[in-house]
XYZ file of C-alpha atoms in Angstrom:
680
model
C 137.081 120.129 128.066
C 137.919 118.428 124.758
C 140.737 119.872 122.696
C 140.133 121.327 119.263
C 141.384 119.411 116.208
C 142.949 121.862 113.752
C 140.559 124.494 115.160
C 137.681 122.663 113.520
C 135.931 121.595 116.759
C 133.690 123.936 118.650
C 132.005 123.375 121.960
C 128.274 123.869 122.395
C 126.955 124.010 125.937
C 124.316 121.346 126.586
C 120.823 122.585 127.398
C 120.979 120.738 130.696
C 123.080 118.109 132.477
C 121.973 114.785 133.884
C 123.228 113.909 137.349
C 124.530 110.361 137.668
C 124.122 109.593 133.959
C 127.090 109.124 131.648
C 130.353 110.524 132.975
C 132.204 113.308 131.173
C 131.373 116.743 129.846
C 128.295 117.268 127.725
C 128.293 119.095 124.431
C 128.882 118.734 120.718
C 132.043 118.274 118.713
C 131.946 119.599 115.168
C 134.541 117.865 112.984
C 134.807 119.366 109.504
C 135.578 117.205 106.472
C 137.154 118.701 103.365
C 138.622 117.186 100.246
C 136.890 113.832 100.595
C 135.592 112.951 97.136
C 132.029 111.677 96.925
C 131.641 108.409 95.079
C 130.128 108.701 91.615
C 126.382 108.989 92.049
C 124.496 105.895 91.057
C 120.846 104.928 91.189
C 121.090 102.230 93.896
C 117.808 100.661 92.852
C 119.139 99.870 89.358
C 121.983 97.578 90.450
C 120.431 94.209 89.691
C 123.436 92.151 88.614
C 126.055 93.025 91.209
C 126.163 90.498 94.044
C 125.916 91.898 97.564
C 126.210 90.220 100.947
C 122.632 91.105 101.872
C 123.912 93.391 104.648
C 123.445 96.983 103.498
C 125.734 98.564 106.095
C 128.601 96.146 105.378
C 128.233 96.558 101.617
C 127.886 100.359 101.711
C 130.532 101.358 104.257
C 133.064 98.601 103.627
C 132.863 97.595 107.288
C 133.999 94.085 108.095
C 131.012 91.941 108.911
C 132.508 90.982 112.255
C 132.930 94.671 113.159
C 129.451 95.835 112.210
C 126.906 96.659 114.907
C 125.095 99.385 112.929
C 121.365 98.865 112.373
C 119.324 100.852 109.816
C 115.992 102.285 110.949
C 112.851 103.384 109.142
C 111.328 106.616 110.411
C 108.661 104.625 112.272
C 111.268 102.498 114.039
C 113.311 105.606 114.874
C 110.327 107.258 116.564
C 109.635 104.059 118.495
C 113.273 104.002 119.649
C 113.332 107.664 120.696
C 110.171 107.184 122.746
C 111.505 104.119 124.586
C 113.319 104.161 127.929
C 117.076 103.688 127.677
C 120.341 105.129 126.369
C 120.759 104.828 122.623
C 123.522 105.574 120.112
C 121.889 107.152 117.035
C 123.485 108.197 113.733
C 121.891 110.670 111.338
C 123.678 110.092 108.051
C 124.313 107.510 105.390
C 126.988 106.044 103.115
C 126.137 108.444 100.293
C 127.798 111.162 102.460
C 131.581 111.463 102.811
C 130.965 112.786 106.323
C 129.392 109.449 107.280
C 132.155 107.424 105.653
C 134.622 109.376 107.792
C 133.132 108.338 111.132
C 130.698 105.395 110.890
C 133.197 102.545 110.198
C 135.429 103.741 113.017
C 132.451 104.123 115.344
C 131.261 100.587 114.612
C 134.741 99.105 115.119
C 135.515 100.868 118.412
C 132.029 100.377 119.812
C 132.148 96.639 119.061
C 135.549 96.332 120.729
C 134.162 98.049 123.845
C 131.086 95.867 124.207
C 128.444 98.132 122.668
C 125.720 95.851 121.282
C 123.972 98.003 118.700
C 124.072 101.480 117.146
C 121.134 102.813 115.158
C 121.312 104.797 111.915
C 118.574 106.865 110.335
C 119.424 108.034 106.841
C 117.316 111.047 105.811
C 118.160 110.224 102.174
C 115.436 107.609 101.809
C 116.526 106.251 98.426
C 120.285 106.611 99.024
C 120.515 109.067 96.159
C 118.267 112.134 96.099
C 115.153 111.902 98.277
C 116.436 113.805 101.325
C 113.652 114.406 103.846
C 115.892 116.764 105.875
C 116.070 119.172 102.924
C 113.539 121.928 103.542
C 113.491 122.718 99.830
C 113.069 119.125 98.686
C 111.108 118.833 95.399
C 109.572 115.549 96.555
C 106.121 115.256 98.034
C 103.342 112.834 98.878
C 99.598 113.113 98.372
C 97.687 116.387 98.487
C 95.903 117.456 101.678
C 92.812 119.647 101.987
C 93.621 122.627 104.223
C 90.920 124.761 105.867
C 91.794 128.405 106.493
C 90.706 130.600 109.382
C 87.912 132.022 107.263
C 86.560 128.559 106.508
C 87.872 128.495 102.943
C 89.595 125.340 101.727
C 92.495 124.712 99.387
C 94.792 121.878 98.369
C 98.416 121.659 99.418
C 101.158 119.210 98.493
C 102.773 117.456 101.426
C 106.523 117.939 101.238
C 108.629 115.038 102.494
C 110.217 117.609 104.819
C 107.238 116.942 107.109
C 108.819 113.553 107.820
C 111.940 115.255 109.104
C 109.923 117.756 111.145
C 108.202 114.886 112.933
C 111.625 113.427 113.767
C 112.991 116.734 115.090
C 110.025 117.360 117.399
C 110.614 113.994 119.114
C 114.123 115.036 120.209
C 115.143 117.622 122.801
C 115.208 121.233 121.592
C 118.464 122.180 119.898
C 119.494 118.629 118.958
C 119.717 119.508 115.245
C 120.543 123.213 115.550
C 123.795 122.887 113.582
C 122.910 119.851 111.475
C 122.552 120.224 107.699
C 121.700 117.745 104.978
C 125.370 117.039 104.159
C 126.441 116.418 107.754
C 126.607 113.326 109.925
C 125.413 113.608 113.505
C 126.178 110.907 116.083
C 124.509 111.309 119.450
C 123.712 109.563 122.688
C 120.084 109.921 123.699
C 118.890 109.274 127.241
C 115.192 108.667 127.937
C 114.157 107.931 131.521
C 110.489 107.625 130.627
C 109.741 111.231 131.538
C 112.537 113.332 130.111
C 114.742 113.033 127.033
C 118.261 114.414 126.877
C 121.113 114.327 124.386
C 124.025 113.556 126.687
C 126.793 113.760 124.078
C 127.117 114.202 120.336
C 129.631 114.548 117.511
C 128.810 116.543 114.387
C 130.915 115.801 111.312
C 130.795 118.495 108.630
C 131.231 117.738 104.949
C 134.057 120.084 103.910
C 137.250 119.032 105.718
C 138.798 115.561 105.810
C 139.817 114.442 109.286
C 140.536 111.324 111.312
C 137.617 111.146 113.781
C 138.942 108.194 115.822
C 139.700 110.368 118.869
C 136.193 111.865 118.866
C 134.682 108.393 118.548
C 136.721 107.157 121.489
C 135.616 110.065 123.662
C 131.989 109.536 122.703
C 132.088 105.845 123.620
C 133.903 106.578 126.877
C 131.344 109.074 128.154
C 133.150 112.277 127.171
C 136.825 111.488 127.837
C 139.275 108.954 126.431
C 139.690 107.288 129.820
C 136.082 107.408 131.007
C 133.730 104.482 131.587
C 132.321 102.893 128.450
C 128.722 103.786 127.660
C 127.395 100.484 126.317
C 123.921 101.789 125.529
C 120.699 99.847 125.229
C 119.093 97.910 122.377
C 115.594 97.732 120.992
C 114.761 94.694 118.884
C 112.361 94.113 116.023
C 110.148 92.238 118.457
C 110.043 95.260 120.816
C 109.027 97.489 117.919
C 106.348 95.160 116.548
C 104.826 94.409 119.938
C 104.405 98.078 120.783
C 103.657 99.684 117.416
C 101.603 96.997 115.691
C 99.609 96.053 118.774
C 98.701 99.721 119.289
C 97.831 100.279 115.629
C 95.679 97.131 115.433
C 93.894 98.088 118.653
C 93.077 101.478 117.135
C 91.628 99.837 114.021
C 89.730 97.093 115.839
C 88.344 99.213 118.652
C 88.972 102.916 119.171
C 88.510 103.945 115.548
C 84.813 103.121 115.668
C 81.945 104.299 117.806
C 80.135 101.510 119.636
C 82.912 99.134 118.640
C 81.378 96.168 120.446
C 78.234 96.596 118.354
C 80.325 97.094 115.218
C 81.848 93.655 115.796
C 78.446 92.038 115.373
C 77.790 93.452 111.910
C 79.515 93.664 108.535
C 80.565 90.063 108.733
C 82.177 90.531 112.120
C 85.021 92.410 110.431
C 86.065 94.112 113.668
C 87.064 92.459 116.918
C 85.535 95.306 118.941
C 88.277 95.513 121.574
C 92.007 96.074 121.934
C 94.049 93.239 120.468
C 97.521 91.776 120.857
C 99.063 90.636 117.608
C 102.383 89.883 119.307
C 102.720 88.297 122.735
C 105.798 87.896 124.947
C 105.949 84.262 123.842
C 106.840 85.450 120.302
C 110.092 87.105 121.409
C 112.545 84.206 121.216
C 113.422 83.512 117.598
C 111.287 86.395 116.336
C 111.243 86.043 112.540
C 110.277 89.507 111.233
C 112.949 92.054 110.317
C 111.934 95.566 109.302
C 114.036 96.908 106.395
C 114.427 100.267 104.676
C 114.195 100.798 100.923
C 118.004 100.686 100.601
C 118.269 97.534 102.701
C 115.634 95.795 100.593
C 117.497 96.622 97.370
C 120.702 95.235 98.887
C 118.917 92.026 99.946
C 117.372 91.557 96.498
C 120.850 91.844 94.970
C 122.272 89.130 97.220
C 122.315 85.439 96.218
C 120.002 82.825 97.696
C 116.369 82.657 98.684
C 114.809 85.553 100.568
C 111.336 86.027 102.032
C 109.785 89.470 101.588
C 106.547 90.791 103.040
C 105.058 94.122 101.881
C 103.211 95.513 104.896
C 101.772 98.777 106.255
C 101.439 99.264 110.006
C 98.130 101.136 109.660
C 96.639 98.613 107.233
C 93.934 96.388 108.768
C 94.456 93.823 105.993
C 98.122 93.480 106.985
C 97.320 93.386 110.694
C 95.021 90.436 110.009
C 97.873 88.131 108.951
C 101.232 89.504 110.088
C 101.356 87.627 113.393
C 100.558 84.411 111.507
C 103.376 85.138 109.047
C 105.745 85.530 111.982
C 104.674 82.264 113.584
C 104.921 80.316 110.330
C 108.354 81.749 109.479
C 109.625 81.114 113.002
C 108.427 77.502 112.927
C 110.232 76.912 109.628
C 113.460 78.737 110.476
C 112.907 81.609 108.023
C 113.621 85.328 108.325
C 110.961 87.504 106.693
C 112.093 90.952 105.530
C 109.213 93.359 106.059
C 109.134 96.339 103.713
C 106.781 99.256 104.253
C 106.302 101.350 101.088
C 105.132 104.262 103.254
C 108.271 106.275 103.985
C 107.055 108.082 107.085
C 104.411 109.797 109.250
C 101.823 107.020 109.110
C 100.708 106.635 112.753
C 99.505 109.475 114.975
C 100.323 108.821 118.637
C 99.243 110.375 121.901
C 101.792 112.472 123.841
C 103.313 109.610 125.851
C 103.475 107.275 122.836
C 101.231 104.633 124.338
C 98.166 104.846 122.104
C 97.584 105.323 118.369
C 95.025 108.070 117.747
C 94.959 108.145 113.943
C 96.621 107.035 110.724
C 97.819 108.646 107.496
C 98.696 107.373 104.020
C 100.214 110.661 102.818
C 103.686 109.320 102.005
C 102.748 105.953 100.539
C 105.033 105.347 97.535
C 102.571 102.743 96.202
C 100.293 105.532 94.937
C 100.350 106.722 91.319
C 101.958 110.022 90.439
C 99.257 111.020 87.951
C 95.624 111.900 88.214
C 93.217 114.518 89.518
C 93.072 115.574 93.155
C 89.621 116.181 94.605
C 88.548 119.014 96.894
C 84.919 118.315 97.712
C 83.020 118.408 94.426
C 85.929 120.151 92.708
C 89.092 118.598 91.353
C 92.548 119.855 90.462
C 94.338 118.409 87.453
C 98.073 118.257 87.954
C 100.177 116.976 85.065
C 102.942 116.186 87.537
C 100.581 114.289 89.782
C 99.931 114.229 93.491
C 102.718 111.880 94.575
C 106.145 112.051 92.897
C 107.763 109.549 95.300
C 106.048 106.611 93.574
C 109.285 105.810 91.712
C 110.444 104.070 94.896
C 107.810 101.430 94.201
C 108.010 101.620 90.406
C 111.748 100.971 90.255
C 111.440 97.945 92.545
C 108.743 96.445 90.332
C 110.617 97.226 87.101
C 114.097 96.099 88.118
C 113.422 93.179 90.434
C 109.992 91.615 90.411
C 109.774 90.463 86.804
C 106.605 88.537 85.963
C 105.153 88.520 89.449
C 101.443 87.781 89.791
C 99.000 90.254 91.268
C 95.245 90.524 91.316
C 95.413 93.891 89.564
C 97.646 92.649 86.771
C 95.717 89.425 86.188
C 92.504 91.422 85.842
C 94.220 94.334 84.050
C 92.540 96.923 86.217
C 95.171 98.899 88.147
C 98.814 99.957 88.011
C 101.243 102.542 89.407
C 102.464 105.504 87.351
C 105.903 106.847 88.327
C 108.966 108.789 87.155
C 111.469 106.365 85.563
C 114.858 106.543 87.332
C 113.275 108.991 89.780
C 113.828 111.840 87.299
C 110.996 114.249 88.109
C 112.077 116.669 85.364
C 110.715 114.255 82.759
C 107.288 112.794 82.081
C 105.813 110.083 84.327
C 104.858 106.706 82.880
C 101.487 106.420 81.173
C 101.505 103.001 79.502
C 99.721 100.250 81.437
C 101.842 97.182 82.295
C 99.736 94.936 80.067
C 99.902 97.314 77.063
C 102.700 97.693 74.531
C 105.156 100.516 75.229
C 106.740 102.437 72.361
C 110.480 102.846 71.886
C 111.892 104.828 74.773
C 108.724 104.532 76.850
C 108.523 102.719 80.186
C 105.425 100.859 81.306
C 103.770 101.795 84.560
C 104.405 99.324 87.386
C 102.227 96.337 88.181
C 100.357 97.233 91.371
C 100.416 94.731 94.192
C 97.957 94.782 97.059
C 99.103 94.827 100.654
C 99.710 92.441 102.396
C 101.914 90.687 99.825
C 104.269 87.804 100.668
C 106.739 86.117 98.332
C 109.982 84.165 98.037
C 112.724 85.801 95.943
C 115.820 84.397 94.240
C 117.701 86.695 91.856
C 119.234 83.705 90.010
C 115.845 82.295 88.961
C 114.334 82.951 85.527
C 111.372 84.464 87.365
C 112.932 85.938 90.533
C 109.711 85.765 92.538
C 109.695 81.988 92.875
C 106.760 81.537 95.282
C 103.779 83.737 96.043
C 101.009 83.838 98.587
C 97.950 84.483 96.439
C 94.530 82.959 95.706
C 94.039 81.455 92.239
C 90.453 82.041 91.156
C 88.150 79.033 90.873
C 87.321 79.786 87.235
C 90.919 78.863 86.345
C 90.927 81.701 83.801
C 94.323 83.188 84.651
C 93.004 85.630 87.237
C 93.926 85.821 90.909
C 92.673 87.412 94.115
C 95.101 88.731 96.687
C 94.475 87.980 100.349
C 92.810 91.151 101.572
C 91.768 89.954 105.013
C 90.217 90.994 108.290
C 91.537 89.891 111.665
C 88.124 88.523 112.691
C 88.076 86.198 109.650
C 91.544 84.841 110.423
C 90.767 84.430 114.107
C 87.340 83.000 113.136
C 85.473 84.930 115.824
C 81.860 84.012 116.595
C 80.387 87.077 114.787
C 82.529 86.373 111.717
C 81.487 82.718 111.673
C 77.821 83.605 112.089
C 77.974 86.000 109.148
C 79.858 83.462 107.034
C 77.161 80.878 107.739
C 74.590 83.339 106.425
C 76.709 83.833 103.304
C 76.888 80.103 102.654
C 73.155 79.617 103.266
C 72.318 82.406 100.816
C 74.680 80.944 98.232
C 72.972 77.546 98.514
C 69.617 79.043 97.495
C 68.639 79.379 93.810
C 69.192 82.944 92.638
C 65.493 83.537 91.965
C 64.583 82.646 95.561
C 67.091 84.932 97.304
C 65.861 87.877 99.313
C 67.441 91.311 98.929
C 69.549 90.652 102.037
C 70.651 87.272 100.678
C 71.642 88.841 97.368
C 73.890 91.260 99.304
C 75.324 88.343 101.268
C 76.315 86.497 98.102
C 77.881 89.660 96.668
C 80.255 89.599 99.625
C 81.575 86.133 98.761
C 85.214 86.180 97.686
C 85.476 83.970 94.615
C 82.685 81.859 96.100
C 84.227 81.656 99.583
C 82.677 83.032 102.741
C 84.748 85.443 104.812
C 85.922 82.837 107.314
C 86.644 80.291 104.568
C 88.779 82.881 102.783
C 90.637 83.728 106.006
C 91.290 80.083 106.836
C 92.523 79.392 103.309
C 94.931 82.330 103.653
C 96.369 80.732 106.805
C 96.829 77.418 105.047
C 98.449 78.982 101.978
C 101.229 80.588 104.042
C 102.839 77.139 103.804
C 103.257 77.651 100.045
C 105.942 80.267 100.715
C 107.205 79.671 104.247
C 106.984 75.892 104.773
C 104.514 73.531 106.367
C 105.662 73.386 110.004
C 103.908 75.126 112.863
C 100.495 76.444 113.866
C 99.887 79.908 112.440
C 96.609 80.910 114.065
C 97.379 84.047 116.133
C 94.691 83.277 118.699
C 92.281 80.483 119.476
C 88.713 81.435 118.493
C 86.086 81.316 121.206
C 84.441 78.307 119.572
C 85.675 75.765 116.999
C 85.838 76.776 113.343
C 83.314 74.760 111.342
C 86.013 73.462 108.987
C 89.717 73.198 109.498
C 91.876 75.046 106.964
C 92.965 71.867 105.167
C 89.332 70.736 104.751
C 88.184 73.843 102.905
C 87.634 73.296 99.188
C 87.250 75.927 96.532
C 83.683 75.811 95.143
C 83.089 74.502 91.674
C 81.792 77.086 89.240
C 78.018 76.974 88.771
C 76.491 77.129 85.317
C 75.842 80.836 85.810
C 79.395 81.617 86.937
C 80.842 79.433 84.186
C 78.881 81.410 81.608
C 79.982 84.699 83.111
C 83.600 83.609 83.106
C 83.324 82.470 79.500
C 82.089 85.927 78.580
C 85.050 87.709 80.153
C 87.878 85.291 79.335
C 88.011 85.853 75.535
C 91.494 86.445 74.158
C 92.227 90.080 73.316
C 92.738 90.890 69.616
C 95.982 92.135 68.143
C 96.754 95.843 68.105
C 96.393 97.497 64.677
C 99.309 99.224 62.960
C 98.847 102.874 61.965
C 100.166 103.290 58.417
C 99.752 107.069 58.157
C 98.444 110.136 60.007
C 98.357 113.307 57.936
C 96.672 116.701 58.089
C 95.035 117.925 54.850
C 93.075 121.195 54.830
C 92.370 121.137 58.579
C 91.297 117.505 58.382
C 93.237 114.688 60.072
C 93.277 111.481 58.038
C 94.390 108.336 59.898
C 94.887 104.988 58.165
C 95.617 101.588 59.733
C 95.946 97.905 58.931
C 92.847 95.735 59.371
C 92.766 93.279 62.306
C 91.208 89.884 61.703
C 87.885 89.362 63.565
C 87.929 92.904 64.995
C 84.473 94.348 65.623
C 85.649 97.944 65.711
C 88.414 100.420 66.453
C 89.018 103.347 68.810
C 91.469 106.140 67.957
C 93.323 108.137 70.631
C 95.444 111.301 70.554
C 97.915 113.200 72.739
C 100.022 116.355 72.553
C 103.052 114.362 73.763
C 104.345 110.990 72.675
C 104.480 109.730 76.253
C 101.531 111.839 77.390
C 97.987 110.948 78.303
C 95.959 109.686 75.325
C 92.257 110.510 74.946
C 89.698 108.936 72.642
C 88.961 111.114 69.583
C 87.117 108.787 67.177
C 85.573 105.354 66.670
C 85.398 103.211 63.552
C 83.513 100.120 62.417
C 84.943 96.651 61.810
C 85.253 97.255 58.054
C 87.014 100.614 58.322
C 90.738 101.145 57.784
C 90.596 104.930 57.625
C 88.969 107.781 59.535
C 88.805 111.512 58.765
C 88.142 113.962 61.583
C 88.489 117.679 62.229
C 92.097 118.466 63.124
C 92.801 119.633 66.649
C 96.124 121.474 66.905
C 96.788 119.791 70.237
C 96.822 116.415 68.469
C 100.454 115.616 67.694
C 100.517 111.852 68.236
C 97.861 109.182 67.667
C 97.354 105.560 68.721
C 94.640 103.001 67.979
C 93.082 99.945 69.597
C 90.941 97.204 68.087
C 88.281 95.298 69.995
C 86.152 92.181 69.802
C 82.893 91.396 71.568
C 82.555 88.701 74.224
C 78.929 88.443 75.206
C 77.807 91.972 76.063
C 81.357 93.175 76.795
C 84.117 94.545 74.600
C 87.642 93.099 74.864
C 90.287 95.564 73.661
C 93.765 95.083 72.230
C 96.735 96.989 73.571
C 97.670 100.327 72.022
C 99.349 100.461 68.642
C 102.700 102.205 68.432
C 102.306 105.986 68.527
C 102.303 107.721 65.153
C 103.409 111.340 64.799
C 100.924 113.532 62.948
C 102.405 115.005 59.747
C 101.185 118.418 58.593
C 101.246 119.199 54.851
């Protein structure tokens, strides 16, 4: 029986004991902390000038690098760990808590001295500041879900991030978190023999009494008593995680997700393999180059000096699955470590009971989804001014503070961006201004939206921190790009994919007037003039742009030779027709007009502006809020510099755009600065 420390430790009888496993008594120690001052709160994502070591745990806890054996986990990696055979040290806490600062450095030091290889930490505060998934009353949520009631009726519900915590809790033995609260730090030893899970010992540190927890740490490491045998625990590497989780997810996508999967592989360009696949083999283990990082770890890495290689990836994303094993091989061959960041913060794969097969996927908590917009329920829609996903600031703040003038397909074509709450302040208005438009004073542009997968080299000291990117420059050379949205069959160059690509190329070679309806569809599928396999093989080749030129990156040998090797593939020259089309869409946008006045006279709103040279017309927009959503309220001809319309009391601010014509299309300027409507 362990002694109480200042009467602040209480024993809790374990649900059951394990014979022959870990000596010592089972139970929980509750060590209260009081008087420990929390550090001044700071948005961790905004620290862009302070050098770090690139090791989040060392930088956050003040642990000496040589003493640190703590490893941060995403929720997905935590669930993989919990459902793996072995004995694991797991911390629930983080450096934003004084309770964690009381025990984690001491735990790391003593464990290292006693031969423990690795301890795993899951921090429920995803952003290190406010987004606490263990808080049942958290104001943060992901996308809406359609819920069907017992009577067959349907309604929309927001998905609270607390669901992420619930999925964690249900993977542990009953009672594991019975006394845990959001401010506490829980350190436990979990035993999993492949059939049964048990918490064999744990220490709970409360957040209201300051105490030296070194004795409790020693007892934990020594199996329940200060003189007991050391429990060294087991480890689970990045390779172990990727081999299990990504192989299972890719197999679900390539096979079990579709009916008649073998038949599916023969159509749609051979997009699906039609059977279970192995992205990562045992031969990949030594020198494995991928390292999964949390949001807080990524921010710490981006603040550290030197060159870093970052890969945005989603485990359920078939486009990512198509290339991730090739990224690993290329990085390994060139001695690089690639930091893999998943913008989905939890609950993305649905597993069977024994955690051997993926049965479904979810994108509910993807932070790369805009906060604004309507949510659809069948034919109906719900307008929510606060949006359907208020966690998008996790992505928005990364783009704003770190990525600078990075290139994306969406930004080059000015067709998509991410709206979010600046500084994560959900009491204010989300961003509305597109990245390529002009923001007014005090406004923040929405974030440039990148596609996934997205690979780049980063150096904070460079004028443009993203120094190298893996992206396709369009053949028209008009400043637009196409991101590598791939399929595994294209990269592997399977026979069905090659056969379909040959059809694409044959259709392309025919004059447009002679193409059949099927051939027209085939040419529509070309990606900037490239067939599917050509695009996939170019993507393999272009990995060298970021990661270096050494090493074969093909994840598997195709069943028959690819018609052209990657380095023989050339981008097609633009035909006369495509050149004309590009000329029509590449005209330079005109300047934005300047609104000189906006006044209400006798229920009429009179708006005046400065004329823009060569403009063919103007469009006027209004909003009830300066940073709100602007809607078109009037149009004017090229000669006009004034418009008079009926006043709508909801109109409090106005903006204007000019446009020119390029062929049959209109090319618009950015918004003017907002002008407040003056009532006389």
